Amino acid sequence: MTDFSDKKLFDCTQCIFRMYSCMYMPEEEYEKIRKTANQLQFKKGEVILKQGSKTTHLLFLHKGVIKMNYENNAGKNIILTIVSGPKLLGGANLFFKDYNLFSIIAVEDCDVCLFDSKTLMSLLAENGSLLLTLVERATEMFQASIFNYISLAHKQVNGRISDILIYLSEHVYKTKQFILTLTRKEIAEFAGCSHENVIITLSKFNKEGIITINGKEIIINDMDKLQDISRRG
Amino acid sequence: MTDFSDKKLFDCTQCIFRMYSCMYMPEEEYEKIRKTANQLQFKKGEVILKQGSKTTHLLFLHKGVIKMNYENNAGKNIILTIVSGPKLLGGANLFFKDYNLFSIIAVEDCDVCLFDSKTLMSLLAENGSLLLTLVERATEMFQASIFNYISLAHKQVNGRISDILIYLSEHVYKTKQFILTLTRKEIAEFAGCSHENVIITLSKFNKEGIITINGKEIIINDMDKLQDISRRG
DNA sequence: GTTCGGGTATTAAATATTTCATATATGACT
DNA sequence: AGTCATATATGAAATATTTAATACCCGAAC
């Protein structure tokens, strides 16, 4: 983790969070928030927020990819969702709990802003329209998680892996050809199956020509077939 | 569904929704909302809100038990969660979407209040503190769903059924002995497995003495063992 | 009173998944 | 260049789950 408190890493005037804010809030008000903001860079693998730690900040992911990781009481890691910036990471994890329910871990190098949640919350309570917008954004991610989990809980591994590939392609990397920084083990933690099963399934999709695997690179050749497998579960 | 627009079914002064509201809102303001409220009773099995229909109302469940049901594009029913009143049913399903993402269906007879969401939203935008509280409540249910789904996606059927029994006991019926109105098929839709598997697992738990089944009645004899099975997955 | 449909229950066979053992490849570090 | 840890890959055995077939019970409808 690198702290650049003295200089500005990202241009705040380009910030999406600010864009939302100033739709509903005068510049001076926003400045109060901005002063509490802390620009940071995280390297792949670094923990941005740790499960169980106090929630003192709301997090805005400018750039990069993170995983929301939950370690259950058996010590098993479970990936709740994977998201790419720009995105506000709040909601159940950050908005209302005293302690973080999940960890947020960088899967690729990330640029983030941390906002002091106390300052933010008191400003939000006076500014319903902004709050509505923020909650709406934060809720979006939640909805996405729910639908991920519908897939995971009610489909077999073929369908789950298809869903994850579609999700990564459409919502994280936004292209059909991407470098997958997640390991097979991490995909297994996301899909809720053994890593062997992930490998077998990916190999099968590769052999059938639905996807092409070149080391870390994945190319989705036949999105229709993938969606068909997803549909049939 | 029974409409009692002329008379009052439930006592509004006892309403939990009102309680939240008047913590942050003068009586006159609340009256605006109350005037748009519509008290209704639903019988077991009736659809309260239908997936795909327009979201015109926010729903407050006074009394009873509902299931959030999602019908996927293969026509398969999936139960997202089961909740008992009093509870505000909002969040992703109702707050921000033009159309309901899920259906809400009465599992037992229910008393509900429907609030016009337009009126409510405009009042909320002017009243950040109330909004925060409502969003917090709505988010709670979401969190619970997420943890349900962690269970479903990352455990095998024994663990899932255990989790569902624990959940029903602790959060829905609030006692270790309850009349389960859900059919085995519905439990299967919740657990994400075949109904045969539900029956086999429940029978097994029954034989092992962990639970006792008398027709529709379920008694949890050994909560520790159930939690142990849940933990081991 | 009979029929019908739905819920409950059980089994065997087919299929899916995990576990375990093992092997190769890769990158980091010395 | 060698060592270590980790990721990838594969196959066989053990286990879990679904599917399909069948049967019983019970309440609603005729």
mmCIF file of N, CA, C and O (backbone and C1' of nucleotides) in Angstrom, chain A residues 156-157 193-194 196-197, chain C residues 16-21:
data_model
loop_
_atom_site.group_PDB
_atom_site.id
_atom_site.type_symbol
_atom_site.label_atom_id
_atom_site.label_comp_id
_atom_site.label_asym_id
_atom_site.label_seq_id
_atom_site.Cartn_x
_atom_site.Cartn_y
_atom_site.Cartn_z
ATOM 1 N N GLN A 156 -25.439 -26.303 -11.206
ATOM 2 C CA GLN A 156 -24.291 -27.181 -11.038
ATOM 3 C C GLN A 156 -23.053 -26.486 -11.594
ATOM 4 O O GLN A 156 -23.148 -25.401 -12.164
ATOM 5 N N VAL A 157 -21.915 -27.150 -11.399
ATOM 6 C CA VAL A 157 -20.652 -26.455 -11.632
ATOM 7 C C VAL A 157 -20.517 -25.887 -13.051
ATOM 8 O O VAL A 157 -20.063 -24.754 -13.230
ATOM 9 N N CYS A 193 -16.780 -24.529 -5.379
ATOM 10 C CA CYS A 193 -16.497 -25.926 -5.713
ATOM 11 C C CYS A 193 -14.997 -26.163 -5.544
ATOM 12 O O CYS A 193 -14.257 -25.250 -5.196
ATOM 13 N N SER A 194 -14.553 -27.378 -5.799
ATOM 14 C CA SER A 194 -13.126 -27.664 -5.641
ATOM 15 C C SER A 194 -12.351 -27.074 -6.817
ATOM 16 O O SER A 194 -12.893 -26.908 -7.903
ATOM 17 N N GLU A 196 -10.068 -28.441 -8.467
ATOM 18 C CA GLU A 196 -9.954 -29.452 -9.525
ATOM 19 C C GLU A 196 -11.133 -29.353 -10.501
ATOM 20 O O GLU A 196 -10.967 -29.453 -11.711
ATOM 21 N N ASN A 197 -12.286 -29.149 -9.911
ATOM 22 C CA ASN A 197 -13.492 -29.063 -10.718
ATOM 23 C C ASN A 197 -13.453 -27.840 -11.640
ATOM 24 O O ASN A 197 -13.910 -27.895 -12.785
ATOM 25 P P DA C 16 -23.590 -35.396 -15.448
ATOM 26 O "O5'" DA C 16 -23.200 -34.924 -13.977
ATOM 27 C "C5'" DA C 16 -24.222 -34.600 -13.052
ATOM 28 C "C4'" DA C 16 -23.596 -34.103 -11.778
ATOM 29 C "C3'" DA C 16 -22.394 -33.192 -11.967
ATOM 30 O "O3'" DA C 16 -22.581 -32.123 -11.070
ATOM 31 C "C1'" DA C 16 -21.786 -35.069 -10.639
ATOM 32 P P DT C 17 -21.485 -30.984 -10.879
ATOM 33 O "O5'" DT C 17 -20.612 -31.563 -9.700
ATOM 34 C "C5'" DT C 17 -21.201 -31.698 -8.408
ATOM 35 C "C4'" DT C 17 -20.165 -32.194 -7.438
ATOM 36 C "C3'" DT C 17 -18.852 -31.420 -7.491
ATOM 37 O "O3'" DT C 17 -18.728 -30.727 -6.257
ATOM 38 C "C1'" DT C 17 -18.511 -33.783 -7.366
ATOM 39 P P DT C 18 -17.334 -30.058 -5.812
ATOM 40 O "O5'" DT C 18 -16.682 -31.238 -4.971
ATOM 41 C "C5'" DT C 18 -17.422 -31.780 -3.872
ATOM 42 C "C4'" DT C 18 -16.574 -32.800 -3.145
ATOM 43 C "C3'" DT C 18 -15.219 -32.265 -2.670
ATOM 44 O "O3'" DT C 18 -15.064 -32.688 -1.317
ATOM 45 C "C1'" DT C 18 -14.918 -34.194 -4.008
ATOM 46 P P DT C 19 -13.769 -32.195 -0.459
ATOM 47 O "O5'" DT C 19 -12.813 -33.488 -0.473
ATOM 48 C "C5'" DT C 19 -13.374 -34.773 -0.227
ATOM 49 C "C4'" DT C 19 -12.314 -35.832 -0.470
ATOM 50 C "C3'" DT C 19 -10.903 -35.440 -0.033
ATOM 51 O "O3'" DT C 19 -10.383 -36.524 0.731
ATOM 52 C "C1'" DT C 19 -10.882 -36.195 -2.267
ATOM 53 P P DC C 20 -9.017 -36.434 1.561
ATOM 54 O "O5'" DC C 20 -7.996 -37.235 0.623
ATOM 55 C "C5'" DC C 20 -8.367 -38.526 0.124
ATOM 56 C "C4'" DC C 20 -7.358 -38.982 -0.917
ATOM 57 C "C3'" DC C 20 -5.910 -38.543 -0.625
ATOM 58 O "O3'" DC C 20 -5.069 -39.679 -0.752
ATOM 59 C "C1'" DC C 20 -6.512 -38.027 -2.837
ATOM 60 P P DA C 21 -3.534 -39.603 -0.241
ATOM 61 O "O5'" DA C 21 -2.757 -40.223 -1.482
ATOM 62 C "C5'" DA C 21 -3.437 -41.036 -2.448
ATOM 63 C "C4'" DA C 21 -2.721 -40.893 -3.778
ATOM 64 C "C3'" DA C 21 -1.259 -40.466 -3.666
ATOM 65 O "O3'" DA C 21 -0.435 -41.367 -4.417
ATOM 66 C "C1'" DA C 21 -2.403 -39.082 -5.208
#
